[in-house]
Amino acid sequence: GAGVSQSPSNKVTEKGKDVELRCDPISGHTALYWYRQSLGQGLEFLIYFQGNSAPDKSGLPSDRFSAERTGGSVSTLTIQRTQQEDSAVYLCASSGDFYSNQPQHFGDGTRLSIL
Amino acid sequence: ILNVEQSPQSLHVQEGDSTNFTCSFPSSNFYALHWYRWETAKSPEALFVMTLNGDEKKKGRISATLNTKEGYSYLYIKGSQPEDSATYLCAYNAGGTSYGKLTFGQGTILTVHP
């Protein structure tokens, strides 16, 4: 079946612009996660959504970052007024109910470069 | 701050060698430990999710053990092949109010030379 799909695969933009990254999870998966990997760093948790519960936003690095998940499916991560330190690979993952300890299935990521 | 450490940072082995690496994590508030394999230009692939102290999981030539009391997990690869070359990531889930939150280690980069 179809895996987690992310778009765009690459994004180059100028400092100060807003960007939107999209994630289409595996059908039926109730949990959706966003991570990023900056150069030389490990995978960093940003936010997760579980069903209709309020998302855990504890990993968002600043108020320039926001995410939403519409209809319990597709998610959009928005970065406003981008800065050079936002350059990273942004990964989305989905899983079944995370209380049951299911593995996360990752997309191929969006490589974001801020000039 | 949750500290998840992986060692070694990188490893070079010859084809056919067996190898292992370590993931250490806080021994309190344990909920689960995940292992992923991340090949270059691909997305991370789940290997194991481990939840019970003493757990041992196996997938082909790869196996993993878990010690939640002392806070470590080992990943073993038997008879390494060039296609095993990848970054191996472990991720810790503390549960509680953070059920969905995985804290990843920096990874172990494995290179298997033919």
PDB file of C-alpha atoms in Angstrom, chain B residues 55-111:
ATOM      1  CA  ASP B  55      13.030  -8.505  25.630  1.00  0.00           C
ATOM      2  CA  GLU B  56      14.931  -9.930  22.699  1.00  0.00           C
ATOM      3  CA  LYS B  57      13.770  -9.386  19.108  1.00  0.00           C
ATOM      4  CA  LYS B  58      15.106 -10.815  15.871  1.00  0.00           C
ATOM      5  CA  LYS B  59      14.639  -9.968  12.199  1.00  0.00           C
ATOM      6  CA  GLY B  60      16.806 -12.034   9.876  1.00  0.00           C
ATOM      7  CA  ARG B  61      20.446 -11.381  10.777  1.00  0.00           C
ATOM      8  CA  ILE B  62      19.577  -8.464  13.060  1.00  0.00           C
ATOM      9  CA  SER B  63      18.624  -8.848  16.699  1.00  0.00           C
ATOM     10  CA  ALA B  64      18.229  -6.567  19.688  1.00  0.00           C
ATOM     11  CA  THR B  65      18.126  -6.907  23.454  1.00  0.00           C
ATOM     12  CA  LEU B  66      16.724  -4.613  26.106  1.00  0.00           C
ATOM     13  CA  ASN B  67      17.646  -3.887  29.717  1.00  0.00           C
ATOM     14  CA  THR B  68      15.258  -1.302  31.145  1.00  0.00           C
ATOM     15  CA  LYS B  69      16.629  -1.503  34.687  1.00  0.00           C
ATOM     16  CA  GLU B  70      20.064  -0.270  33.643  1.00  0.00           C
ATOM     17  CA  GLY B  71      18.865   1.683  30.631  1.00  0.00           C
ATOM     18  CA  TYR B  72      20.497   0.137  27.591  1.00  0.00           C
ATOM     19  CA  SER B  73      19.731  -1.786  24.423  1.00  0.00           C
ATOM     20  CA  TYR B  74      22.106  -3.619  22.119  1.00  0.00           C
ATOM     21  CA  LEU B  75      21.636  -4.114  18.391  1.00  0.00           C
ATOM     22  CA  TYR B  76      23.501  -7.040  16.823  1.00  0.00           C
ATOM     23  CA  ILE B  77      24.119  -7.754  13.173  1.00  0.00           C
ATOM     24  CA  LYS B  78      25.401 -11.216  12.324  1.00  0.00           C
ATOM     25  CA  GLY B  79      27.446 -11.720   9.158  1.00  0.00           C
ATOM     26  CA  SER B  80      27.273  -8.086   7.976  1.00  0.00           C
ATOM     27  CA  GLN B  81      26.588  -7.448   4.300  1.00  0.00           C
ATOM     28  CA  PRO B  82      27.255  -4.264   2.279  1.00  0.00           C
ATOM     29  CA  GLU B  83      23.508  -3.663   2.119  1.00  0.00           C
ATOM     30  CA  ASP B  84      23.501  -3.344   5.918  1.00  0.00           C
ATOM     31  CA  SER B  85      25.387  -0.060   5.536  1.00  0.00           C
ATOM     32  CA  ALA B  86      23.150   2.604   7.050  1.00  0.00           C
ATOM     33  CA  THR B  87      22.650   4.780  10.099  1.00  0.00           C
ATOM     34  CA  TYR B  88      21.044   2.873  12.958  1.00  0.00           C
ATOM     35  CA  LEU B  89      18.903   5.003  15.232  1.00  0.00           C
ATOM     36  CA  CYS B  90      17.408   4.203  18.581  1.00  0.00           C
ATOM     37  CA  ALA B  91      14.561   6.233  20.053  1.00  0.00           C
ATOM     38  CA  TYR B  92      13.249   6.304  23.612  1.00  0.00           C
ATOM     39  CA  ASN B  93       9.645   6.789  24.641  1.00  0.00           C
ATOM     40  CA  ALA B  94       9.138   7.838  28.248  1.00  0.00           C
ATOM     41  CA  GLY B  95       5.357   7.464  28.133  1.00  0.00           C
ATOM     42  CA  GLY B  96       3.448   9.401  30.761  1.00  0.00           C
ATOM     43  CA  THR B  97       2.359  12.727  29.302  1.00  0.00           C
ATOM     44  CA  SER B  98       4.658  12.137  26.317  1.00  0.00           C
ATOM     45  CA  TYR B  99       3.231   8.956  24.836  1.00  0.00           C
ATOM     46  CA  GLY B 100       3.785  10.008  21.256  1.00  0.00           C
ATOM     47  CA  LYS B 101       7.142  11.653  21.717  1.00  0.00           C
ATOM     48  CA  LEU B 102      10.272   9.787  20.653  1.00  0.00           C
ATOM     49  CA  THR B 103      13.687  11.084  21.688  1.00  0.00           C
ATOM     50  CA  PHE B 104      16.268   9.899  19.194  1.00  0.00           C
ATOM     51  CA  GLY B 105      19.936   9.190  19.678  1.00  0.00           C
ATOM     52  CA  GLN B 106      22.472  10.612  17.231  1.00  0.00           C
ATOM     53  CA  GLY B 107      22.775   7.252  15.504  1.00  0.00           C
ATOM     54  CA  THR B 108      25.540   4.805  14.678  1.00  0.00           C
ATOM     55  CA  ILE B 109      26.779   4.979  11.089  1.00  0.00           C
ATOM     56  CA  LEU B 110      27.662   1.487   9.903  1.00  0.00           C
ATOM     57  CA  THR B 111      29.750   0.929   6.783  1.00  0.00           C
TER      58      THR B 111
END
